[in-house]
Every structure is written in structure tokens, then in C-alpha cells.
């Protein structure tokens, strides 16, 4: 009787497995199978021919990556951009935290709500829309140039979007415009979790507002900040490509191309599928090393990892 | 001490208000107002430009309030070849994609709580692990090509159908539902699917709303997949079309002149479409759905942060 029962249970479990098989297949096909595509880095791949018709070239593409001076120069340029943009992001990563801390100090609730609502909205529009907005505001007839001209601050329209000047900082600004309000929400949640008693006690002891912020609020949300910095570090080479893709043009290309965008441009623009796969493998390896290193560092400093 | 007394006492304890404190207070208001203005004004600026005289707008004369208000831009933009089709594709992928993502998240979230499921933990780990790696753009693109999903509507839907984070959200929610509910149904003879549809789905609706809204926004905003996978104009999305309008102003000009050739000449300067007017009008059209659903999903923010953190 017992055996029969367990068999029935097994049969049911297997039936349930059949229910989820289609979805498991989707996962295999779209997440695991592409990993197999890494072999393209070892072939001279020219679509649409199947892999069996391609020549195996071993590590040729990894050598090409640093093979001649032009490539080295290009790779160095791309790495410089990637490091600069990630570096600026990391350097200013405290901004959303401070944004949240002082927003929390505002006593007028309606004002606070409006600020929060308005500053969070840009997070939900795509980079294409952000670019469209940037274009509308900063092109030669846009509001910034119009006001600048009518006030006599500038003689002729400034080509904000075309010029490669300060492009790293501009990219950080757009990223902040889009994300700061959203990123602050996490800190606002952390701040609301601080024990009221602590703040009361500080007030009773005669702490000023800045002192309360400095000695209570900030230390309480520092762990959250720390985890985010670690994640930032681990993703140092992955800035994503969408933002830089929409903002790139012939003039700023040299200083805007980050690793992710370079991989795309190389493959889609020049058909260098194999070379670009080789570069993205190289990137993945460095990223894994970074992730492990930051996790180790986190363990050393805080006594716990974050993965 | 009663609650009210406690409250009164709390009110009395205040900071010593020094000059510095007050200065900081004023500065905070000024800085946050500026920040809010910088975030909100561009939307307003584009909106007033779409309803003002196109002639003035193209010369950069509309800055703070609309002038010579008209709404022809919105009617005319529909006549641009391809735009209506792009809108259909965008709406289609948002509706179909969201429906599938939500269904999959709910179903798998539930199935991964079924202890009877054969090798449950293994499958769950297999799905969850995909959050942490990514083969890269090119191998993914080649896979899609081999599967025939380039220039195919399903290329927008199938790759994002199974979202591990959404599944984990649903799974956690299902786990918090009292087990007795399922047990009772089981005794009454309900099967796995029956339990899912009549018991689980009604109970986990709140989390499904969260998942639905975030995947709808993601589908509506998606740009990269069109860029990589689609060359067939019939499958272009609004986001992609808008991007093209900005980067290929000349081809846009050609589209406009062909579509507004029969416009009355008397009103031509103020109302005739310009590349600026089309770009701005399409921007408003694309941004409006987001702004419309925005108030509804504000309350899901904290959960969404977790989704956002994972999806990057």
C-alpha cells in the first residue's frame, strides 16, 4: 500500500515536471545554449555559414586583439573610456545616498512627495527617450541655446551633443538625471528603518541637525551603500551599451565608446563576430575575477560577502 | 504614558535651531526644487512645443508657455508612413509579452513550491542561475539567428518569457500562502493545475500586478532587441522609429513631404510638419503611456527596486 502511494506520488511529480518542461527548454535555449557560442571566438566565423564549414583558428582572435598597433590603440581607448565612466560613477556613487538623506530632512510632506515623484519618473523612460529629450533641449534651436543666445551668454549655438568635450562627465550627468531619484528610494527605505529612539535621544542630548545626520543617519545606511559600491566595482567593465549607443555620433565616438558598445560596433558594423566574441570572453573573465575579488574584500572588511 | 502624551513630548524635543541649520534648511528646499525642475521641465518643454506653432517651435521660440495653440501635429503624425505600424508593434509586444511573462512567473513560481515535483531543486537552480551570467551580445544574436527569431515578432517575446527574478518573487509569495488551502483542495480531488488556477492565482494577484507593471514598462521601453534582431520595417517599434527620426533627419524629411503634400498652403508655416515637430510629437506619444501608468505603480517601488537591481 505504501509503495503504491509513493509510486502515485512519483507519477504525479513526473507529470508536474512535464508541465514545466516547455519553460525549462526556453531557459536552456535562450540562456544556456548561447554560451556554446563562445566557440565562435576560436573560428573564423562568417555568417550565415554553419560552424562546420568554418576554419578553426585557435587563439588567433585573442592575438589579433593586441596584434597590431591600431588594434592596441583602439582597445586602450575603449578601456580608457570604460574606466573613466565607471570611475566617475564610482566616485559620485554617494550622490543618491546624500540625496535621500537630505530629502528625508524635509518636513513639508507634499513638497517631499512631489520631488520624489518627479525625480523618479525619468528612470522609467528608455534611453532613446532620454536622448530625444536631450536633443530637444540641447540642439541648436533648443531651449538652452535659445536662452543662452537671448541673454547674450553665447554668440552662436553650442553643439552640446556633438562635441566630444567632457563627454564622460555629460554621460554621468544623464545617468544621474535618469537614475538618482530611483536609486535614492532604497536609501529612503533604509532611513525609515532607523530606530526613532536613537534620533530622539540625540535630540535630547542637544545634537544639531547636521550632527544627527552625521552620527546617526549616515552610519545606519552605510552598509547599504557599501553593498552597492561593491556591486559597482564588480560591474566595472559593464556599463551597458544602450546609453552610449544612442548618444554616440561621428564626433564623440572616440571618447564615448565603452567596452560593451565596442563589442557591438565591431560585430554589427564591421562583421567582426569572432573578434568581438573574443573580446567579450575576455571581458567576462575579468568581470568574474573582479566579482570574486570584491566579494573577498567585502568579507575581509565587513566579515560577510555580498553574493 | 499614553500615546498622545508621548506624541506631545516628542514634539517638544526640537533641534537647537542655529543660523547654520536654517541656512541648510533653505538650501535644501532650493536645491530640491532645482532638481525637480530639471527633471520635469524637459517633458513640459516638449509638450508645449508640440501644441504651438511649428514655425515658432522650429526657430526655438517656445520656451515657457505655448503660443498659437493647435493640435494638428498629433493628427498628422499618424499619416507618416510606418508610424502607426510601429505603434501596433509596440502595443502588441507590450500586451503579449507582459501576459506571457506574468503567466510564466506565476506558474513556475507555484510549481517550484510543489514538493512533489520531480527534481524540484535542480530545475529551480537551473532557472535561478541564469540571473548571474550572460553569454554576451554576439553569441546571443547568433543563437537568435539560428532559431529564425530575427525579423520575427516572437524574437521580442520568447527570450524574456522566463524571468528568474519574477519567478522568485512569485515563489516567495506562494510560500507565504497557508499550505492548508492547497491541502484542502487536494483532499477535494483538485489536480495540480486546478489548484493553480482556482486557488493560487486569485491569492497572489498583488505580486502579479507588480510583475506585470514592471515587465510592461520593460517591453514598452525595449530598444536593443529591435536594434539587434530586426531589419524588417514592419517590425520596428516606436522606440526604434523615434531613434531613426533623430539620426536620419533627411529620410524623415522625405517622409514628411510625401505625407503632407496635400496640406492647405495658407496654414503651412504654422502647421506644416517639421522634423522638429514630428520628433517632439512622437516623443510625447511614446512617453505618455509611461506617465499614465506611473501613479499606479509608484506603490510597487520597493519591490520593483529588487527587480531593477537584478535586471540592471
Coordinates of C-alpha atoms in Angstrom, one line a residue:
Chain A
X1 CA 0.0 0.0 0.0
X2 CA 2.8 2.4 1.0
X3 CA 4.7 1.5 -2.2
X4 CA 1.6 2.2 -4.3
X5 CA 1.2 5.5 -2.6
X6 CA 4.7 6.6 -3.3
X7 CA 4.5 5.5 -6.9
X8 CA 1.5 7.5 -7.4
X9 CA 3.3 10.5 -5.9
X10 CA 6.2 9.9 -8.2
X11 CA 3.9 9.7 -11.2
X12 CA 2.4 13.0 -10.2
X13 CA 5.8 14.6 -9.7
X14 CA 6.8 13.5 -13.1
X15 CA 3.6 14.8 -14.6
X16 CA 4.3 18.2 -12.9
X17 CA 7.8 18.0 -14.5
X18 CA 6.2 17.6 -17.9
X19 CA 4.2 20.8 -17.2
X20 CA 7.3 22.9 -16.7
X21 CA 9.4 21.3 -19.4
X22 CA 8.5 23.9 -22.1
X23 CA 9.7 26.6 -19.9
X24 CA 12.9 24.8 -19.0
X25 CA 13.5 24.4 -22.7
X26 CA 13.2 28.1 -23.1
X27 CA 15.7 28.7 -20.4
X28 CA 18.1 26.2 -22.0
X29 CA 17.7 27.7 -25.4
X30 CA 18.0 31.4 -24.6
X31 CA 20.3 31.4 -21.6
X32 CA 22.5 28.3 -21.7
X33 CA 22.8 27.5 -25.4
X34 CA 24.3 30.9 -26.3
X35 CA 27.2 30.0 -24.0
X36 CA 28.1 27.5 -26.7
X37 CA 28.5 30.5 -29.0
X38 CA 31.8 31.2 -27.3
X39 CA 33.4 28.7 -29.6
X40 CA 32.9 31.3 -32.4
X41 CA 35.9 33.1 -30.8
X42 CA 38.1 30.2 -31.9
X43 CA 36.8 30.1 -35.5
X44 CA 36.9 32.4 -38.5
X45 CA 33.1 32.9 -38.3
X46 CA 31.3 34.4 -41.2
X47 CA 27.5 34.0 -41.1
X48 CA 25.4 32.5 -42.5
X49 CA 27.7 29.5 -43.0
X50 CA 27.4 26.9 -40.3
X51 CA 30.2 26.3 -37.9
X52 CA 31.2 23.0 -39.7
X53 CA 32.2 25.0 -42.8
X54 CA 34.4 27.5 -40.9
X55 CA 38.1 27.2 -40.2
X56 CA 39.3 26.6 -36.7
X57 CA 41.8 29.4 -35.9
X58 CA 42.7 28.7 -32.3
X59 CA 43.7 31.7 -30.4
X60 CA 44.1 33.9 -33.4
X61 CA 41.5 36.4 -32.4
X62 CA 42.9 36.8 -28.9
X63 CA 46.2 37.6 -30.6
X64 CA 44.5 39.9 -33.0
X65 CA 43.1 41.8 -30.1
X66 CA 46.5 43.1 -29.3
X67 CA 48.1 42.1 -32.7
X68 CA 48.8 45.4 -34.4
X69 CA 49.2 49.0 -33.2
X70 CA 45.8 50.1 -34.5
X71 CA 44.0 47.4 -32.5
X72 CA 46.0 48.1 -29.4
X73 CA 45.4 51.8 -29.7
X74 CA 41.7 51.1 -30.2
X75 CA 41.5 48.7 -27.3
X76 CA 43.3 51.1 -25.0
X77 CA 41.0 53.9 -26.0
X78 CA 37.9 51.8 -25.3
X79 CA 39.4 50.7 -21.9
X80 CA 40.2 54.3 -21.0
X81 CA 36.6 55.3 -21.7
X82 CA 35.2 52.4 -19.8
X83 CA 37.4 53.1 -16.8
X84 CA 36.7 56.8 -16.9
X85 CA 32.9 56.4 -17.0
X86 CA 32.8 53.6 -14.4
X87 CA 35.3 55.6 -12.3
X88 CA 33.2 58.8 -12.3
X89 CA 30.2 56.7 -11.4
X90 CA 32.0 55.1 -8.5
X91 CA 33.4 58.5 -7.4
X92 CA 30.0 60.0 -7.2
X93 CA 28.1 56.9 -6.0
X94 CA 27.4 58.7 -2.7
X95 CA 25.1 61.1 -4.5
X96 CA 21.8 59.2 -4.3
X97 CA 22.6 58.5 -0.6
X98 CA 23.0 62.2 0.2
X99 CA 20.0 62.9 -2.0
X100 CA 17.9 60.6 0.2
X101 CA 19.4 61.8 3.5
X102 CA 18.5 65.5 2.9
X103 CA 15.2 64.7 1.2
X104 CA 14.3 62.9 4.4
X105 CA 15.1 66.1 6.4
X106 CA 12.4 68.0 4.6
X107 CA 9.4 68.4 6.9
X108 CA 6.9 69.6 4.3
X109 CA 5.4 66.3 3.1
X110 CA 3.7 67.5 -0.1
X111 CA 6.9 69.0 -1.3
X112 CA 8.8 65.9 -0.5
X113 CA 6.3 63.8 -2.4
X114 CA 6.4 66.0 -5.4
X115 CA 10.2 66.0 -5.5
X116 CA 10.3 62.2 -5.1
X117 CA 7.6 61.6 -7.8
X118 CA 9.2 63.9 -10.3
X119 CA 12.8 62.8 -9.8
X120 CA 11.9 59.1 -10.1
X121 CA 10.0 59.4 -13.3
X122 CA 13.0 59.6 -15.7
X123 CA 14.0 56.2 -14.5
X124 CA 11.1 54.7 -16.4
X125 CA 11.7 56.1 -19.8
X126 CA 14.1 54.5 -22.2
X127 CA 17.5 55.8 -23.2
X128 CA 16.1 56.6 -26.6
X129 CA 13.6 58.9 -25.0
X130 CA 16.3 60.4 -22.8
X131 CA 18.3 61.1 -26.0
X132 CA 15.2 62.6 -27.6
X133 CA 14.8 64.9 -24.6
X134 CA 18.5 65.8 -24.6
X135 CA 18.3 66.5 -28.3
X136 CA 15.2 68.7 -27.9
X137 CA 16.7 70.7 -25.0
X138 CA 20.3 71.0 -26.2
X139 CA 20.2 71.2 -30.0
X140 CA 20.9 74.4 -31.9
X141 CA 17.3 75.7 -31.5
X142 CA 16.7 74.0 -28.2
X143 CA 15.9 75.8 -25.0
X144 CA 19.4 76.0 -23.6
X145 CA 20.9 77.6 -26.8
X146 CA 17.8 79.9 -27.2
X147 CA 18.1 81.3 -23.7
X148 CA 21.9 81.5 -23.9
X149 CA 21.7 83.5 -27.1
X150 CA 19.0 85.8 -26.0
X151 CA 20.8 86.6 -22.8
X152 CA 24.0 87.1 -24.8
X153 CA 25.9 84.5 -23.0
X154 CA 26.9 82.7 -26.2
X155 CA 27.4 84.1 -29.7
X156 CA 26.3 81.1 -31.6
X157 CA 24.6 77.8 -30.7
X158 CA 26.8 75.4 -28.8
X159 CA 26.8 71.9 -30.1
X160 CA 26.4 70.2 -26.8
X161 CA 25.6 66.7 -28.1
X162 CA 28.0 66.6 -31.0
X163 CA 31.1 67.9 -29.2
X164 CA 33.3 65.3 -27.5
X165 CA 34.3 67.7 -24.7
X166 CA 33.6 66.5 -21.2
X167 CA 31.6 63.6 -22.7
X168 CA 32.4 61.3 -19.7
X169 CA 31.0 63.8 -17.3
X170 CA 28.0 64.5 -19.5
X171 CA 27.2 60.8 -19.6
X172 CA 27.4 60.7 -15.8
X173 CA 25.0 63.7 -15.7
X174 CA 22.5 62.0 -17.9
X175 CA 22.8 58.8 -15.9
X176 CA 22.2 60.8 -12.7
X177 CA 19.3 62.6 -14.2
X178 CA 17.7 59.3 -15.1
X179 CA 18.6 57.2 -12.0
X180 CA 19.3 59.3 -9.0
X181 CA 15.7 59.6 -7.8
X182 CA 15.2 55.9 -8.2
X183 CA 18.4 54.9 -6.5
X184 CA 17.5 57.2 -3.6
X185 CA 14.4 55.1 -2.9
X186 CA 16.4 52.3 -1.5
X187 CA 18.2 54.6 0.9
X188 CA 14.9 56.3 1.9
X189 CA 13.6 52.8 2.8
X190 CA 16.8 52.2 4.8
X191 CA 16.4 55.5 6.6
X192 CA 12.8 54.8 7.5
X193 CA 14.1 51.7 9.2
X194 CA 16.3 53.6 11.7
X195 CA 15.1 53.4 15.3
X196 CA 13.2 56.6 16.2
X197 CA 14.6 56.3 19.8
X198 CA 18.1 56.8 18.6
X199 CA 17.3 60.1 16.9
X200 CA 15.1 61.2 19.9
X201 CA 18.0 60.5 22.2
X202 CA 20.4 62.5 20.1
X203 CA 17.9 65.4 20.1
X204 CA 17.6 65.3 23.8
X205 CA 21.3 65.4 24.1
X206 CA 21.3 68.6 22.1
X207 CA 22.6 67.3 18.8
X208 CA 22.1 69.7 15.9
X209 CA 20.5 68.5 12.7
X210 CA 23.8 68.1 10.9
X211 CA 25.2 66.1 13.9
X212 CA 22.2 63.8 13.8
X213 CA 22.7 63.2 10.1
X214 CA 26.4 62.7 10.5
X215 CA 26.4 60.5 13.6
X216 CA 23.1 58.5 13.2
X217 CA 21.6 58.6 9.7
X218 CA 24.7 58.1 7.6
X219 CA 26.2 55.3 9.7
X220 CA 22.9 53.5 9.7
X221 CA 22.7 53.4 5.9
X222 CA 26.4 52.9 5.2
X223 CA 26.0 49.1 4.9
X224 CA 23.5 49.6 2.1
X225 CA 25.9 52.0 0.4
X226 CA 28.8 49.6 0.8
X227 CA 27.0 46.7 -0.9
X228 CA 26.1 49.0 -3.8
X229 CA 29.7 50.2 -4.2
X230 CA 30.8 46.6 -4.2
X231 CA 28.3 45.7 -6.9
X232 CA 29.5 48.8 -8.9
X233 CA 33.1 47.6 -8.6
X234 CA 32.1 44.1 -9.7
X235 CA 30.4 45.6 -12.8
X236 CA 33.3 47.9 -13.5
X237 CA 33.6 46.8 -17.1
X238 CA 29.9 46.5 -17.9
X239 CA 28.5 50.0 -18.4
X240 CA 25.8 48.6 -20.8
X241 CA 25.6 49.9 -24.3
X242 CA 22.2 51.5 -24.8
X243 CA 23.0 54.9 -23.3
X244 CA 26.3 55.2 -25.2
X245 CA 24.8 53.8 -28.4
X246 CA 22.1 56.4 -28.5
X247 CA 24.4 59.3 -27.6
X248 CA 27.2 58.3 -30.0
X249 CA 27.9 60.2 -33.2
X250 CA 30.8 60.7 -35.6
X251 CA 32.3 63.4 -33.5
X252 CA 32.2 61.9 -30.0
X253 CA 32.8 58.3 -30.9
X254 CA 36.4 58.3 -29.7
X255 CA 35.5 59.2 -26.2
X256 CA 32.1 57.6 -25.8
X257 CA 32.9 54.0 -27.0
X258 CA 32.9 51.8 -23.9
X259 CA 33.7 48.1 -24.0
X260 CA 30.1 46.9 -24.4
X261 CA 29.5 49.3 -27.2
X262 CA 32.8 48.5 -28.9
X263 CA 31.8 44.8 -28.9
X264 CA 28.6 45.7 -30.6
X265 CA 30.1 48.1 -33.1
X266 CA 32.8 45.7 -34.0
X267 CA 30.4 42.9 -34.8
X268 CA 27.4 44.7 -36.3
X269 CA 29.3 47.4 -38.0
X270 CA 32.3 45.5 -39.4
X271 CA 31.1 41.9 -39.2
X272 CA 33.9 41.0 -36.8
X273 CA 31.8 38.4 -35.0
X274 CA 34.7 36.3 -33.9
X275 CA 36.9 39.1 -32.7
X276 CA 34.1 40.7 -30.8
X277 CA 33.2 37.4 -29.2
X278 CA 36.8 37.0 -28.1
X279 CA 36.7 40.5 -26.5
X280 CA 33.5 39.7 -24.7
X281 CA 35.0 36.5 -23.4
X282 CA 38.0 38.5 -22.1
X283 CA 35.6 40.9 -20.5
X284 CA 33.6 38.1 -18.8
X285 CA 36.8 36.6 -17.4
X286 CA 37.9 40.0 -16.0
X287 CA 34.4 40.5 -14.6
X288 CA 34.4 37.2 -12.8
X289 CA 37.8 38.0 -11.3
X290 CA 36.6 41.4 -10.2
X291 CA 33.4 39.9 -8.6
X292 CA 35.4 37.3 -6.7
X293 CA 38.0 40.0 -5.6
X294 CA 35.3 42.4 -4.4
X295 CA 33.5 39.6 -2.6
X296 CA 36.7 38.7 -0.9
X297 CA 37.4 42.3 0.0
X298 CA 33.9 42.6 1.4
X299 CA 34.5 39.5 3.5
X300 CA 37.7 40.9 4.9
X301 CA 36.3 44.4 5.6
X302 CA 32.7 43.6 6.8
X303 CA 33.1 39.9 7.7
X304 CA 30.5 38.9 5.1
X305 CA 30.3 38.6 1.3
X306 CA 27.5 40.0 -0.8
X307 CA 26.9 37.1 -3.1
Chain B
X1 CA 2.4 57.4 29.3
X2 CA -0.4 57.3 26.8
X3 CA 0.2 57.6 23.1
X4 CA -0.9 61.2 22.9
X5 CA 1.3 62.4 25.8
X6 CA 4.2 60.6 24.2
X7 CA 3.5 62.4 20.9
X8 CA 3.3 65.8 22.7
X9 CA 6.5 65.2 24.4
X10 CA 8.2 64.2 21.1
X11 CA 7.0 67.4 19.6
X12 CA 8.7 69.5 22.3
X13 CA 12.1 67.9 21.7
X14 CA 13.5 70.0 18.9
X15 CA 16.8 70.8 17.5
X16 CA 18.6 73.8 18.7
X17 CA 18.0 76.0 15.6
X18 CA 21.2 77.7 14.8
X19 CA 21.8 80.0 11.9
X20 CA 23.6 77.2 10.1
X21 CA 20.7 74.9 10.5
X22 CA 18.3 77.4 9.0
X23 CA 20.7 78.0 6.1
X24 CA 20.8 74.3 5.4
X25 CA 17.1 74.1 5.5
X26 CA 16.7 76.9 2.9
X27 CA 19.4 75.4 0.8
X28 CA 17.7 72.0 0.8
X29 CA 14.5 73.5 -0.5
X30 CA 16.3 75.4 -3.2
X31 CA 18.4 72.5 -4.4
X32 CA 15.5 70.0 -4.4
X33 CA 13.3 72.5 -6.3
X34 CA 16.0 72.9 -8.9
X35 CA 16.4 69.1 -9.2
X36 CA 12.7 68.6 -9.6
X37 CA 12.6 71.4 -12.2
X38 CA 15.4 69.8 -14.1
X39 CA 13.6 66.5 -14.2
X40 CA 10.1 67.9 -15.0
X41 CA 10.8 70.8 -17.3
X42 CA 12.1 68.9 -20.3
X43 CA 8.8 67.0 -20.5
X44 CA 6.8 70.2 -20.3
X45 CA 9.1 71.9 -22.8
X46 CA 8.5 69.2 -25.4
X47 CA 4.8 69.1 -24.7
X48 CA 4.3 72.9 -25.3
X49 CA 6.4 72.7 -28.4
X50 CA 4.1 70.1 -29.9
X51 CA 1.0 72.2 -29.5
X52 CA 2.5 75.5 -30.5
X53 CA 3.0 77.0 -34.0
X54 CA 5.5 74.7 -35.7
X55 CA 7.2 77.6 -37.3
X56 CA 8.0 79.3 -33.9
X57 CA 8.9 76.0 -32.4
X58 CA 11.4 75.2 -35.2
X59 CA 13.1 78.5 -34.6
X60 CA 13.3 77.8 -30.8
X61 CA 10.8 80.5 -29.7
X62 CA 8.7 78.3 -27.5
X63 CA 10.2 78.2 -24.1
X64 CA 7.8 78.6 -21.2
X65 CA 4.3 78.6 -22.5
X66 CA 2.5 77.5 -25.7
X67 CA 1.8 80.0 -28.4
X68 CA -0.8 79.8 -31.3
X69 CA -2.1 76.5 -29.8
X70 CA -3.1 73.8 -32.3
X71 CA -3.3 70.0 -32.2
X72 CA -2.8 69.2 -35.8
X73 CA 0.6 67.7 -35.1
X74 CA -1.0 64.7 -33.3
X75 CA -3.4 64.1 -36.2
X76 CA -0.7 64.5 -38.8
X77 CA 1.8 62.3 -37.2
X78 CA -0.5 59.3 -37.8
X79 CA -0.1 59.9 -41.5
X80 CA 3.6 59.3 -41.5
X81 CA 4.2 56.0 -43.2
X82 CA 5.2 53.3 -40.8
X83 CA 4.4 55.1 -37.6
X84 CA 1.0 53.5 -37.0
X85 CA 2.5 50.1 -37.7
X86 CA 5.3 50.8 -35.2
X87 CA 2.7 51.8 -32.6
X88 CA 0.9 48.5 -33.3
X89 CA 4.1 46.5 -32.8
X90 CA 4.9 48.3 -29.6
X91 CA 1.5 47.8 -28.1
X92 CA 1.4 44.2 -29.4
X93 CA 4.7 43.3 -27.8
X94 CA 3.8 45.0 -24.6
X95 CA 0.5 43.2 -24.3
X96 CA 1.6 39.8 -25.4
X97 CA 5.0 39.9 -23.7
X98 CA 3.6 41.0 -20.4
X99 CA 0.8 38.4 -20.5
X100 CA 3.3 35.6 -21.2
X101 CA 5.9 36.8 -18.7
X102 CA 3.3 37.1 -15.9
X103 CA 1.8 33.7 -16.6
X104 CA 5.2 32.0 -16.7
X105 CA 6.3 33.8 -13.5
X106 CA 3.1 32.8 -11.7
X107 CA 3.1 29.2 -12.9
X108 CA 6.8 28.5 -12.4
X109 CA 6.7 30.3 -9.0
X110 CA 3.9 28.0 -8.0
X111 CA 5.4 24.8 -9.5
X112 CA 8.8 25.4 -7.7
X113 CA 6.9 25.3 -4.4
X114 CA 5.4 21.9 -5.2
X115 CA 7.4 19.4 -3.2
X116 CA 6.1 16.5 -5.3
X117 CA 7.8 18.0 -8.4
X118 CA 10.5 15.7 -9.8
X119 CA 13.9 17.1 -9.1
X120 CA 12.4 20.4 -8.0
X121 CA 15.5 21.9 -6.6
X122 CA 17.6 21.1 -9.6
X123 CA 15.2 22.8 -12.0
X124 CA 14.8 25.8 -9.7
X125 CA 18.6 26.3 -9.5
X126 CA 18.9 25.9 -13.2
X127 CA 16.5 28.8 -13.8
X128 CA 17.8 31.0 -10.9
X129 CA 21.4 30.6 -12.0
X130 CA 20.7 32.5 -15.3
X131 CA 20.5 35.7 -13.3
X132 CA 24.2 35.6 -12.8
X133 CA 25.7 35.0 -16.2
X134 CA 25.2 36.2 -19.8
X135 CA 26.8 34.8 -22.9
X136 CA 27.2 38.2 -24.4
X137 CA 25.5 40.0 -27.3
X138 CA 27.1 38.3 -30.2
X139 CA 26.6 34.6 -29.2
X140 CA 23.0 35.6 -28.2
X141 CA 22.5 37.2 -31.6
X142 CA 23.8 34.2 -33.5
X143 CA 21.5 31.9 -31.4
X144 CA 18.6 34.0 -32.3
X145 CA 19.6 33.9 -36.0
X146 CA 19.9 30.1 -35.9
X147 CA 16.4 29.9 -34.3
X148 CA 14.9 32.0 -37.0
X149 CA 13.9 34.7 -34.5
X150 CA 15.5 37.6 -36.3
X151 CA 12.8 39.6 -38.1
X152 CA 10.2 37.7 -36.2
X153 CA 7.7 39.1 -33.7
X154 CA 8.4 36.3 -31.3
X155 CA 12.0 37.4 -31.0
X156 CA 10.7 40.2 -28.8
X157 CA 8.7 37.8 -26.6
X158 CA 10.3 34.4 -26.2
X159 CA 13.8 35.4 -24.9
X160 CA 12.3 37.3 -22.0
X161 CA 9.4 34.9 -21.2
X162 CA 11.2 33.2 -18.3
X163 CA 12.4 35.9 -15.9
X164 CA 14.1 34.2 -12.9
X165 CA 13.7 37.2 -10.6
X166 CA 9.9 37.4 -11.2
X167 CA 9.7 33.7 -10.6
X168 CA 11.5 34.1 -7.3
X169 CA 9.2 36.9 -6.3
X170 CA 6.1 34.8 -7.0
X171 CA 7.6 31.7 -5.4
X172 CA 8.2 33.6 -2.2
X173 CA 4.7 34.9 -2.3
X174 CA 3.2 31.5 -2.8
X175 CA 5.2 30.1 0.1
X176 CA 3.6 32.7 2.4
X177 CA 0.1 31.4 1.5
X178 CA -1.1 29.0 4.1
X179 CA -0.4 25.4 3.0
X180 CA -3.8 24.3 4.3
X181 CA -5.5 26.0 1.4
X182 CA -3.8 23.7 -1.1
X183 CA -4.2 20.7 1.2
X184 CA -7.9 21.2 1.4
X185 CA -8.2 21.5 -2.3
X186 CA -6.1 18.4 -2.8
X187 CA -8.4 16.3 -0.5
X188 CA -11.3 17.5 -2.6
X189 CA -9.6 16.0 -5.5
X190 CA -8.2 19.0 -7.3
X191 CA -5.2 18.4 -9.5
X192 CA -2.0 20.5 -9.8
X193 CA -3.3 22.8 -12.5
X194 CA -6.7 23.1 -10.9
X195 CA -5.1 24.3 -7.6
X196 CA -3.0 26.8 -9.6
X197 CA -5.9 28.4 -11.4
X198 CA -8.6 28.3 -8.7
X199 CA -6.5 28.9 -5.6
X200 CA -3.0 30.2 -6.2
X201 CA -3.8 32.8 -8.9
X202 CA -6.5 34.7 -7.0
X203 CA -4.3 34.8 -3.9
X204 CA -1.1 36.0 -5.5
X205 CA -2.7 38.8 -7.5
X206 CA -0.8 41.6 -5.8
X207 CA 2.6 40.3 -6.7
X208 CA 1.4 39.6 -10.3
X209 CA 0.4 43.2 -10.6
X210 CA 4.0 44.2 -9.6
X211 CA 5.5 41.8 -12.1
X212 CA 3.0 42.9 -14.8
X213 CA 3.7 46.6 -14.5
X214 CA 7.5 46.2 -14.5
X215 CA 7.5 43.9 -17.4
X216 CA 5.1 46.1 -19.4
X217 CA 7.4 49.1 -18.8
X218 CA 10.4 47.0 -19.9
X219 CA 8.7 45.8 -23.0
X220 CA 7.5 49.3 -24.0
X221 CA 11.0 50.7 -23.5
X222 CA 12.9 47.9 -25.2
X223 CA 15.2 49.1 -27.9
X224 CA 18.2 46.9 -28.0
X225 CA 16.4 43.8 -29.3
X226 CA 15.0 45.7 -32.3
X227 CA 18.4 47.1 -33.0
X228 CA 20.0 43.6 -33.0
X229 CA 17.3 41.4 -34.4
X230 CA 15.1 43.4 -36.8
X231 CA 15.7 44.8 -40.3
X232 CA 12.1 44.4 -41.5
X233 CA 10.4 47.8 -41.2
X234 CA 7.1 46.2 -40.4
X235 CA 8.5 45.0 -37.1
X236 CA 10.1 48.3 -36.0
X237 CA 8.9 49.5 -32.6
X238 CA 8.1 53.1 -31.6
X239 CA 11.3 53.4 -29.7
X240 CA 13.3 52.3 -32.7
X241 CA 11.4 54.6 -35.1
X242 CA 11.9 57.5 -32.9
X243 CA 15.6 56.8 -32.7
X244 CA 15.7 56.7 -36.5
X245 CA 13.9 60.0 -36.8
X246 CA 16.7 61.6 -34.8
X247 CA 19.5 60.0 -36.6
X248 CA 18.3 60.2 -40.1
X249 CA 16.6 63.5 -40.2
X250 CA 16.9 63.5 -44.0
X251 CA 14.9 60.4 -44.5
X252 CA 12.3 61.8 -42.1
X253 CA 12.1 64.9 -44.2
X254 CA 11.3 62.8 -47.2
X255 CA 8.5 61.0 -45.3
X256 CA 7.0 64.3 -44.2
X257 CA 6.9 65.9 -47.6
X258 CA 5.3 62.8 -49.1
X259 CA 2.7 62.7 -46.4
X260 CA 1.8 66.4 -46.2
X261 CA 1.8 67.2 -49.9
X262 CA -1.9 67.9 -49.9
X263 CA -1.9 70.3 -46.9
X264 CA -3.5 73.7 -47.5
X265 CA -0.9 76.3 -48.2
X266 CA -2.3 79.1 -46.1
X267 CA -1.6 77.4 -42.8
X268 CA 1.6 75.9 -44.0
X269 CA 4.1 77.7 -41.9
X270 CA 2.4 77.3 -38.6
X271 CA 1.0 73.9 -39.0
X272 CA 3.1 72.1 -41.6
X273 CA 5.2 69.4 -40.1
X274 CA 8.9 69.9 -39.5
X275 CA 11.4 67.3 -38.4
X276 CA 11.3 69.1 -35.0
X277 CA 7.6 68.8 -34.7
X278 CA 7.5 65.2 -35.7
X279 CA 10.3 64.2 -33.3
X280 CA 8.7 66.0 -30.4
X281 CA 5.2 64.8 -31.1
X282 CA 6.4 61.2 -31.3
X283 CA 8.4 61.7 -28.1
X284 CA 5.2 62.8 -26.3
X285 CA 3.3 59.9 -27.8
X286 CA 5.9 57.4 -26.6
X287 CA 6.3 58.9 -23.2
X288 CA 2.5 59.3 -22.4
X289 CA 1.7 55.6 -21.6
X290 CA 4.6 55.6 -19.1
X291 CA 3.3 58.8 -17.4
X292 CA -0.2 57.4 -17.4
X293 CA 0.6 54.2 -15.6
X294 CA 3.2 55.9 -13.4
X295 CA 0.8 56.8 -10.5
X296 CA -0.4 53.2 -10.3
X297 CA 2.9 51.6 -9.9
X298 CA 4.5 54.1 -7.6
X299 CA 3.4 52.0 -4.7
X300 CA 5.2 49.0 -6.0
X301 CA 8.5 50.8 -5.9
X302 CA 10.2 49.0 -3.1
X303 CA 9.5 45.6 -4.7
X304 CA 10.5 47.0 -8.0
X305 CA 13.8 48.1 -6.7
X306 CA 14.7 44.5 -6.2
X307 CA 13.6 43.7 -9.8
X308 CA 15.6 46.7 -11.0
X309 CA 18.7 45.8 -9.1
X310 CA 18.7 42.4 -10.7
X311 CA 17.8 43.4 -14.2
X312 CA 20.3 46.2 -14.1

